[in-house]
Coordinates of C-alpha atoms in Angstrom, one line a residue:
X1 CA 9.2 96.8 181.4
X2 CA 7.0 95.5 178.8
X3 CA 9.4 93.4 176.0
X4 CA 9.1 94.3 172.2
X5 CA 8.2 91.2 170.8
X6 CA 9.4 91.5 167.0
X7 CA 7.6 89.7 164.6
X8 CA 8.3 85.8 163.4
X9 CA 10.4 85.9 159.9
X10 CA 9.4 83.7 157.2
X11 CA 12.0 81.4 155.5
X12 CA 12.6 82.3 152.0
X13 CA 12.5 79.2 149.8
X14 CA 13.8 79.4 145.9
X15 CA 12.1 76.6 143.6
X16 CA 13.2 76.2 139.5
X17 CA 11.9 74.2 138.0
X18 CA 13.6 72.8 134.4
X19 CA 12.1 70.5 131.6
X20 CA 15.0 69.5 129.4
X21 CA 14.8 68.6 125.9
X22 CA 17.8 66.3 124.3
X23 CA 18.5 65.4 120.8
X24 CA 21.7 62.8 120.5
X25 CA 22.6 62.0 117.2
X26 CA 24.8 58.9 118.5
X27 CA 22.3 57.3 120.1
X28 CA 19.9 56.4 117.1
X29 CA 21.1 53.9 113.8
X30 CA 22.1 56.8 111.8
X31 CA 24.7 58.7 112.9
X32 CA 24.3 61.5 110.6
X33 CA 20.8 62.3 110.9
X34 CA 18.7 63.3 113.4
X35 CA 15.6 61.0 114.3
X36 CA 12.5 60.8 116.8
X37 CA 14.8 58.2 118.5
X38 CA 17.2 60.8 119.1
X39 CA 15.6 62.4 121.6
X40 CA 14.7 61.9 125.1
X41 CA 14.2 64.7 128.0
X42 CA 15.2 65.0 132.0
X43 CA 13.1 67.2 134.3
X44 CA 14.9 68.7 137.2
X45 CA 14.1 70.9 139.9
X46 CA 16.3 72.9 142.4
X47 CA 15.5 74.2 146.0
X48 CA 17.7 76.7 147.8
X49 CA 16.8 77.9 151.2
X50 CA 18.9 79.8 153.9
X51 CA 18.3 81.5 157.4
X52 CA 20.1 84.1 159.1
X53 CA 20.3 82.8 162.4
X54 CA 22.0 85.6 164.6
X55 CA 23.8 88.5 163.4
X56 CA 27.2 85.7 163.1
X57 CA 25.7 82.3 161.8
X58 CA 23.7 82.1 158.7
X59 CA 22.4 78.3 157.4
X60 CA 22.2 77.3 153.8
X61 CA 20.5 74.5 151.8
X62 CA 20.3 73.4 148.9
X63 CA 18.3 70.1 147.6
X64 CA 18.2 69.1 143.6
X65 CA 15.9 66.2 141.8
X66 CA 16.1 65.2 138.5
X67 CA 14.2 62.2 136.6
X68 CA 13.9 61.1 132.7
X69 CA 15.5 59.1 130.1
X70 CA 18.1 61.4 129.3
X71 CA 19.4 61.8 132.9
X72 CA 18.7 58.1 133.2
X73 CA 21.0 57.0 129.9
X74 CA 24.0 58.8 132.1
X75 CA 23.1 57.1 135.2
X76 CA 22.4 60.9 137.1
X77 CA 19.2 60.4 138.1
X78 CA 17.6 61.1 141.8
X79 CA 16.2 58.4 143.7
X80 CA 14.5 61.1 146.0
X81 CA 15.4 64.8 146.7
X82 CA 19.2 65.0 147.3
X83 CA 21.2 67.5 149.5
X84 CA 23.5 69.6 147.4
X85 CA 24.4 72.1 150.2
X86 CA 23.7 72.2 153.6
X87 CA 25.9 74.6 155.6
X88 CA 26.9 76.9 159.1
X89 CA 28.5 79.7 157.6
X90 CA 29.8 82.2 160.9
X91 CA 32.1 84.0 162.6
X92 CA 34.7 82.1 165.3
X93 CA 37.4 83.1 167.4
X94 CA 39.8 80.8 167.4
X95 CA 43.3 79.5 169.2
X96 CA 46.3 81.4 167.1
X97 CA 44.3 82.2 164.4
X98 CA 42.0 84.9 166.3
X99 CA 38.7 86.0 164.7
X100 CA 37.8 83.9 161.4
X101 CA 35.1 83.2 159.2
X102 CA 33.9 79.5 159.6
X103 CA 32.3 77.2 157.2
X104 CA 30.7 74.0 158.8
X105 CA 28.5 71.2 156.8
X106 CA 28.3 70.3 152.8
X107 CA 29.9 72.8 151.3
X108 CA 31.9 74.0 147.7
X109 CA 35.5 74.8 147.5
X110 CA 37.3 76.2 145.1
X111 CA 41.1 77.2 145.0
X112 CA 42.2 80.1 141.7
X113 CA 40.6 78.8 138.7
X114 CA 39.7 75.3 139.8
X115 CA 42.8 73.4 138.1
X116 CA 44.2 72.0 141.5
X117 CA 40.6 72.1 143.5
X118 CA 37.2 72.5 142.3
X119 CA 33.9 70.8 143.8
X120 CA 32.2 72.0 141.4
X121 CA 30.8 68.5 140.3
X122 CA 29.7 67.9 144.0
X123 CA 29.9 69.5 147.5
X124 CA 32.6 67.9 150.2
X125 CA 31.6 67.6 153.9
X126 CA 34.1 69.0 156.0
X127 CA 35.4 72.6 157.4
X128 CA 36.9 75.6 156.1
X129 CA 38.2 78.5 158.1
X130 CA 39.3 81.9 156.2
X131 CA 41.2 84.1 158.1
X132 CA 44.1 87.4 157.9
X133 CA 47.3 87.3 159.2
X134 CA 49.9 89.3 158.2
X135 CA 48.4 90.8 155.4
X136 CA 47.9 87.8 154.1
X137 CA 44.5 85.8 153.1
X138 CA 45.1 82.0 154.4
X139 CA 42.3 79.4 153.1
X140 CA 42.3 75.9 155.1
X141 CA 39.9 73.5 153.9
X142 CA 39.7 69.4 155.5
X143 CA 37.0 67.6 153.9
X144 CA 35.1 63.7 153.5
X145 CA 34.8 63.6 149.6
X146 CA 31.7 62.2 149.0
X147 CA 32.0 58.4 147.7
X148 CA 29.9 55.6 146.2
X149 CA 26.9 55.6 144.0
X150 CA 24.3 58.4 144.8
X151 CA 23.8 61.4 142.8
X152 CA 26.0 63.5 145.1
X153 CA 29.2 61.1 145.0
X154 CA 32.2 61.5 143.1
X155 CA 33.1 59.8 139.4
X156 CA 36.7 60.3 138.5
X157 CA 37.6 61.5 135.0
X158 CA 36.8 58.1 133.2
X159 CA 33.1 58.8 134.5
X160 CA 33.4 55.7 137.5
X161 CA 32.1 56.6 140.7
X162 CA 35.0 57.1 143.5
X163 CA 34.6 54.0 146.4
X164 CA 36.0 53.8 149.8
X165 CA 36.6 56.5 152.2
X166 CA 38.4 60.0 151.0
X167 CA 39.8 63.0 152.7
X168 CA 41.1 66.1 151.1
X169 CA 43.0 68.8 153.1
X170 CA 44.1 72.1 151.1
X171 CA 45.6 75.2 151.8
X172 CA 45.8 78.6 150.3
X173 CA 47.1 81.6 150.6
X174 CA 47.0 84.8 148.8
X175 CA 47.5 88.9 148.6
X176 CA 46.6 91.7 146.4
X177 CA 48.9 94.2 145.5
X178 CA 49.0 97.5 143.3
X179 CA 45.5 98.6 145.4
X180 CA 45.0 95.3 146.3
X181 CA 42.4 94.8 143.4
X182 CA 44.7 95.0 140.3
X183 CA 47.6 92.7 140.7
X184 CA 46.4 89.1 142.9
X185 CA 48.8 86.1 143.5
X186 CA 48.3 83.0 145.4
X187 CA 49.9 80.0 146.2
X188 CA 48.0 76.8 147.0
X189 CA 48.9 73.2 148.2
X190 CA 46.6 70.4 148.1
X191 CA 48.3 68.1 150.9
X192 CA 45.6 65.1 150.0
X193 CA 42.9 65.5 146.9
X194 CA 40.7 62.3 145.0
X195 CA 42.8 59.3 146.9
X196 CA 46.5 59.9 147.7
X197 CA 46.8 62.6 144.6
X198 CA 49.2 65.5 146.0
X199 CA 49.5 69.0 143.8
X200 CA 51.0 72.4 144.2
X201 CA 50.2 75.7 142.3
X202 CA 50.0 79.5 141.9
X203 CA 47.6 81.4 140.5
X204 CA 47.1 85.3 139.2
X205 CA 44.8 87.9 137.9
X206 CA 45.8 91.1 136.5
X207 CA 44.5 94.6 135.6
X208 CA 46.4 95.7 132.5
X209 CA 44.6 98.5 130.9
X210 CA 41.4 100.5 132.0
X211 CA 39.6 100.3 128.7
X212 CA 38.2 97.6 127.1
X213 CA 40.8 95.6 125.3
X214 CA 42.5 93.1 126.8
X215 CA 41.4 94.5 130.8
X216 CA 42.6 91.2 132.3
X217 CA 44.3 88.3 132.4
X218 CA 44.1 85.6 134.6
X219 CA 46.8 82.2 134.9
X220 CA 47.3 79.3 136.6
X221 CA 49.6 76.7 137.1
X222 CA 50.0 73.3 139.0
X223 CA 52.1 71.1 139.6
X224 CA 51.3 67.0 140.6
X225 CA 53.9 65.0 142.8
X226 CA 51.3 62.2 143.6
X227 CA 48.6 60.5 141.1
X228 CA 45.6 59.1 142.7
X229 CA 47.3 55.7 142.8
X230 CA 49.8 57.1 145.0
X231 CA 52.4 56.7 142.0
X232 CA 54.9 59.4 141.6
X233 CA 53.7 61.9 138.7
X234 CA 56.2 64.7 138.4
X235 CA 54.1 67.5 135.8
X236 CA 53.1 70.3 135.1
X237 CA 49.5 71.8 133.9
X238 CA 49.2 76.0 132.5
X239 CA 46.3 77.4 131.6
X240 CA 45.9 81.0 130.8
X241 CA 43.1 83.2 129.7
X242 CA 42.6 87.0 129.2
X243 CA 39.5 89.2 128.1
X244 CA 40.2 90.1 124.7
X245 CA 37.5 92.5 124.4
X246 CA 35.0 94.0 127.1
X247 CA 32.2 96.3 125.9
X248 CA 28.4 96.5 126.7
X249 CA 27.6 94.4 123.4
X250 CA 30.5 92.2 123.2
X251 CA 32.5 90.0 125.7
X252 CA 35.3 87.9 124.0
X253 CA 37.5 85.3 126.2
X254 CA 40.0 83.1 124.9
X255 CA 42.6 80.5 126.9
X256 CA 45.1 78.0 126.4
X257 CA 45.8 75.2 128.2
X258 CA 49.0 73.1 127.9
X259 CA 50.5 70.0 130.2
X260 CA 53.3 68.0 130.4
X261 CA 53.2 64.5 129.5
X262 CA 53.6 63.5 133.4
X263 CA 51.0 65.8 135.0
X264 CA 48.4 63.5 137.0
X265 CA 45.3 65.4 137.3
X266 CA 42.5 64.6 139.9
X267 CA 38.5 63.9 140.3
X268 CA 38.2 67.0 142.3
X269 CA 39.0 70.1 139.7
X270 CA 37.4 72.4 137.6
X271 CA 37.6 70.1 134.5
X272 CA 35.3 67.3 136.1
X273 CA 32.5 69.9 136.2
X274 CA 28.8 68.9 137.0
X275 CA 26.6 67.4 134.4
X276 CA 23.4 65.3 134.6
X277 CA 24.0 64.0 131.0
X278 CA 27.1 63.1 128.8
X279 CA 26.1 65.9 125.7
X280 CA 26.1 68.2 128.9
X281 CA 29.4 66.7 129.9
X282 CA 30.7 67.8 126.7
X283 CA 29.0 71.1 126.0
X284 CA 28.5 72.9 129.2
X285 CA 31.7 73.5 131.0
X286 CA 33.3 76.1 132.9
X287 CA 36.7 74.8 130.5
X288 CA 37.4 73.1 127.6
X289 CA 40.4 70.8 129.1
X290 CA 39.0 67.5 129.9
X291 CA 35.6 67.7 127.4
X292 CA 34.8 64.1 127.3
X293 CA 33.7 62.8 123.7
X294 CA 33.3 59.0 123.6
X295 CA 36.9 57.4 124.0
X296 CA 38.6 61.1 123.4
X297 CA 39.7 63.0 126.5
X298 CA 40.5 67.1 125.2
X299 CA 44.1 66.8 127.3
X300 CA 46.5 68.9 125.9
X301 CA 47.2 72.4 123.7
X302 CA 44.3 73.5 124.5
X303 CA 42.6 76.8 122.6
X304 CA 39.1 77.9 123.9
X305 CA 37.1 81.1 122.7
X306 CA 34.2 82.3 123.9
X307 CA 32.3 85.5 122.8
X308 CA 28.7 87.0 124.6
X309 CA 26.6 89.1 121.9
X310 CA 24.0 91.1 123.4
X311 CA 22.3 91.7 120.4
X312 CA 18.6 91.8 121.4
X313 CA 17.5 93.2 125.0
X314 CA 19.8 92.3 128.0
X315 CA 20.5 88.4 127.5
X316 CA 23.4 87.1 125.2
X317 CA 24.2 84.8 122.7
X318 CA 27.0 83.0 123.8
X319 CA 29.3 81.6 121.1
X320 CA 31.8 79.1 122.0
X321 CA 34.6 77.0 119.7
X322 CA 37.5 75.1 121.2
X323 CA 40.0 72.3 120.3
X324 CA 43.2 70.9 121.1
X325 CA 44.4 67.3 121.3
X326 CA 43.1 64.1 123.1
X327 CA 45.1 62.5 125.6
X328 CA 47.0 60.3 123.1
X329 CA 48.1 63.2 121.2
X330 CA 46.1 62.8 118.1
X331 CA 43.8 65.2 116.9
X332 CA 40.0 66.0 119.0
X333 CA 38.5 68.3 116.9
X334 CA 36.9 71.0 116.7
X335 CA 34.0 71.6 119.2
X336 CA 31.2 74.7 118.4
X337 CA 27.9 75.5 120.4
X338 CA 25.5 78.4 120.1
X339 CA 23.2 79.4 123.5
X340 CA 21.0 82.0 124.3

């Protein structure tokens, strides 16, 4: 028998390329106005690649470079291209567990809304499995979080890059109820996070009415029993958040965020999100708790509204305000940015 010879696949390669315009008002004499000294510029570029290998393994990489004075200023430039993601993704049968999606390599994690466990500032190297048993969804993630000076390291919440070797081991578990879709709840332990710090939580999401005021609402809470340092730090942290209002023209989201005075919070969350420059660090985050503005940490009482207007074609403006107090408990502001 003759054999079908099917032809050789290509491998599909993504390239952006950004060039990224900054104007700092702190950074020139007058602090009020804006000046040609003000600004300064990164370029970046981002390259994402992934292969289907057989119909149960499937690679992933991605590689990111950025260069300029603005990126330079906040010491997040490239030296060459660096690995963001690089990944086995598959299927595995394994002891106990039985059959279980597999995740092998550089990789991000994220547990609810990212207040216990987020990578979102950088990919871990390590292993997660995903599996059902007993009508339940378990999560098991054991990871090397990267440490030290490159682009791809850690910084803690002061902005210091994290030294010396770190694990992080998580679990999570979760189930949907009410149709599986409408009502979710999980519960989520992070055994080891940045250091020795040690959390708990639960999360949820909720359906509450089919039209389009106030559709969801989505919570979080967490609790710390270890600090980095390894120091006791019995708190708590609550964040809540709701669509207000969900149309074709309009999308308004607002949360709060509140903590006790001895919550410990960690390097590896949603509020130590990625950035390549410190306005970024302050403007472009997935929350408002932990916005970073000089000495002032946004650390407690928390309000955050957001609102999309599609006004013209199919891309919004995005309005955003939030405020709350710093981590002494005075007063951070008020915080406002328009996008498009």
């Amino acid at each position: 028998d003759l054999e079908e010879k099917k032809p050789a696949e290509g491998l599909p390669i993504t390239i952006d390329l950004k060039h990224v315009q900054e104007i700092d008002s702190t950074v020139g004499r007058d602090l009020d106005e804006l000046n040609w000294s003000d600004r300064s510029y990164y370029l970046r570029a981002d390259i994402a690649t992934e292969r289907q290998i057989d119909e149960n393994w499937k690679a992933s990489l991605k590689l990111i470079w950025v260069s300029g004075a603005a990126a330079a200023r906040a010491v997040r430039e490239t030296d060459t291209l660096a690995i963001r993601e690089l990944n086995l993704q598959g299927k595995v049968d394994l002891p106990i567990l039985g059959e279980s999606a597999f995740t092998l390599g550089r990789q991000f994690v994220k547990f609810g809304y990212g207040f216990l466990l987020d990578t979102d500032f950088a990919a871990v190297d390590g292993v997660r499995v995903d599996v059902k048993r007993f009508g339940l969804n378990w999560t098991y993630v054991g990871a090397d979080i990267p440490t030290g000076n490159a682009f791809t390291d850690y910084r803690d919440l002061q902005g210091n890059p994290l030294t010396g070797t770190d694990g992080m081991f998580g679990l999570r578990v979760s189930r949907g109820f009410l149709g599986e879709d409408r009502l979710k709840l999980a519960v989520s332990w992070l055994y080891t996070g940045e250091r020795n710090y040690k959390a708990y939580g639960a999360d949820l999401s909720l359906r509450l009415l089919g039209g389009n005021i106030l559709p969801e609402v989505r919570a979080e809470w967490v609790r710390s029993y270890r600090d980095p340092a390894n120091n006791p730090a019995d708190g708590n942290l609550y964040h809540i958040e709701a669509d207000i209002l969900k149309t074709d023209r309009i999308d308004l989201i607002a949360s709060y965020t509140d903590k006790s005075s001895n919550f410990a919070g960690h390097a590896v969350t949603v509020y130590n999100p990625f950035y390549i420059t410190n306005t970024e660090r302050l403007f472009l985050r997935p929350v408002a708790f932990g916005a970073v503005a000089g000495a002032s940490v946004l650390a407690d009482k928390v309000i955050d509204l957001k609102a999309d207007l599609k006004i013209f074609g199919k891309s919004p403006i995005s309005l955003r305000w939030f405020t709350g107090d710093d981590q002494n408990g005075n007063d951070f502001g008020d915080v406002f940015t328009v996008a498009y």
